[in-house]
Amino acid sequence: SRADWEAVNKLVQFLIIFYKATIVLSASTSPCSHKLYHAIVTMTKNILMLSTTADPDALLRTKASSMLGKLEKYWSLFDDKVDMNRLVMVAAVFDPRKKMKFVKGCFDKLYGKDCAESTHLCAEITSILRKMF
């Protein structure tokens, strides 16, 4: 029926996010460290959007909420129990097309423009870069 096809289309759109991230994360024939942070931010942003949306598809919202919990287990910026590798963000800064402006933009997308978390993370990444050089 039409409703079934619409449900399948929503699921496919949901899974495409992870397919694209998997392609970036599993690349073995080309350097991908500068692409990694963008893939993680895109995935996180989409999961957050799907888990908090007012979409009538409760199953998709439930799956997204479950996936968000699993993602936060490994990728939570402000959880003392999670040791997130901030060098992933530093690698994005070294990409000449992106620089620090890209990383700051990602923080703003995830946490809100000019919020305390975004400002703190920018300062932390800048500090890491200064220690390296």
Coordinates of C-alpha atoms in Angstrom, one line a residue:
S1 CA 0.0 0.0 0.0
R2 CA 1.0 3.7 -0.2
A3 CA 1.5 3.9 3.5
D4 CA 3.9 1.0 3.4
W5 CA 6.0 2.6 0.7
E6 CA 6.1 5.9 2.6
A7 CA 7.3 4.0 5.7
V8 CA 10.0 2.2 3.6
N9 CA 11.1 5.6 2.1
K10 CA 11.5 7.1 5.6
L11 CA 13.5 4.1 6.8
V12 CA 15.8 4.3 3.7
Q13 CA 16.4 8.0 4.3
F14 CA 17.3 7.1 7.9
L15 CA 19.7 4.3 6.9
I16 CA 21.4 6.4 4.2
I17 CA 22.9 8.5 6.9
F18 CA 24.7 5.5 8.3
Y19 CA 25.6 4.1 5.0
K20 CA 27.4 7.4 4.0
A21 CA 29.1 7.5 7.4
T22 CA 30.2 3.9 7.1
I23 CA 31.8 4.6 3.7
V24 CA 33.9 7.4 5.2
L25 CA 34.8 5.5 8.4
S26 CA 35.8 2.3 6.7
A27 CA 37.9 3.8 3.9
S28 CA 41.2 2.0 3.7
T29 CA 42.6 3.1 0.3
S30 CA 42.7 6.8 1.0
P31 CA 43.3 9.0 4.0
C32 CA 40.0 9.8 5.7
S33 CA 40.8 11.3 9.2
H34 CA 39.9 14.8 8.0
K35 CA 36.5 13.5 6.9
L36 CA 35.7 11.6 10.1
Y37 CA 34.5 14.5 12.2
H38 CA 32.1 15.7 9.5
A39 CA 30.6 12.2 9.2
I40 CA 30.1 11.9 13.0
V41 CA 28.5 15.4 13.2
T42 CA 26.2 14.7 10.4
M43 CA 25.2 11.4 11.9
T44 CA 24.7 12.9 15.4
K45 CA 22.7 15.9 14.1
N46 CA 20.4 13.6 12.1
I47 CA 19.8 11.2 15.0
L48 CA 19.1 14.2 17.3
M49 CA 16.6 15.6 14.8
L50 CA 14.8 12.3 14.3
S51 CA 14.7 11.5 18.0
T52 CA 13.1 14.8 18.9
T53 CA 10.9 15.4 15.9
A54 CA 7.1 15.6 16.2
D55 CA 6.8 13.2 13.3
P56 CA 3.9 10.8 13.7
D57 CA 6.2 7.8 13.0
A58 CA 6.8 6.7 16.6
L59 CA 8.8 3.6 15.5
L60 CA 11.4 5.7 13.7
R61 CA 11.6 8.2 16.6
T62 CA 12.1 5.3 19.0
K63 CA 14.8 3.7 16.9
A64 CA 16.6 7.1 16.6
S65 CA 16.4 7.6 20.4
S66 CA 17.9 4.2 20.9
M67 CA 20.7 4.9 18.5
L68 CA 21.3 8.2 20.1
G69 CA 21.9 6.5 23.5
K70 CA 24.3 4.1 21.8
L71 CA 26.2 6.9 20.1
E72 CA 26.5 8.9 23.3
K73 CA 28.1 5.8 24.9
Y74 CA 31.1 6.4 22.7
W75 CA 30.8 10.0 21.5
S76 CA 29.7 12.4 24.3
L77 CA 31.6 15.6 24.4
F78 CA 30.8 16.5 28.0
D79 CA 30.6 13.1 29.8
D80 CA 33.6 12.4 32.0
K81 CA 33.0 8.7 31.6
V82 CA 33.5 8.9 27.8
D83 CA 37.1 9.4 26.6
M84 CA 36.4 11.0 23.2
N85 CA 39.4 11.5 21.0
R86 CA 39.5 15.2 20.2
L87 CA 42.3 14.6 17.7
V88 CA 39.4 13.7 15.3
M89 CA 38.5 17.4 15.4
V90 CA 42.1 18.4 15.1
A91 CA 42.4 16.4 11.9
A92 CA 39.5 18.3 10.4
V93 CA 41.3 21.6 11.2
F94 CA 44.3 20.4 9.2
D95 CA 42.2 19.9 6.1
P96 CA 43.0 23.1 4.1
R97 CA 39.5 23.4 2.9
K98 CA 37.9 23.4 6.3
K99 CA 40.2 24.8 9.0
M100 CA 38.9 25.9 12.5
K101 CA 35.9 27.6 11.0
F102 CA 34.5 24.2 9.9
V103 CA 35.0 22.7 13.4
K104 CA 33.4 25.8 15.1
G105 CA 30.4 25.5 12.6
C106 CA 30.0 21.9 13.6
F107 CA 30.0 22.8 17.3
D108 CA 27.4 25.5 16.6
K109 CA 25.2 23.0 14.7
L110 CA 25.3 20.4 17.6
Y111 CA 25.1 22.7 20.6
G112 CA 23.7 26.0 19.3
K113 CA 25.5 29.1 18.1
D114 CA 27.9 30.7 20.6
C115 CA 26.7 28.5 23.5
A116 CA 29.1 27.6 26.4
E117 CA 29.8 24.1 25.1
S118 CA 30.7 25.4 21.6
T119 CA 33.0 28.1 23.1
H120 CA 34.6 25.6 25.5
L121 CA 35.3 23.0 22.7
C122 CA 36.8 25.7 20.4
A123 CA 39.1 26.8 23.1
E124 CA 40.1 23.2 23.9
I125 CA 40.9 22.4 20.2
T126 CA 42.9 25.6 19.9
S127 CA 44.8 24.7 23.0
I128 CA 45.6 21.2 21.6
L129 CA 46.8 22.8 18.3
R130 CA 49.1 25.3 20.2
K131 CA 50.6 22.5 22.3
M132 CA 51.4 20.6 19.0
F133 CA 53.3 23.5 17.5

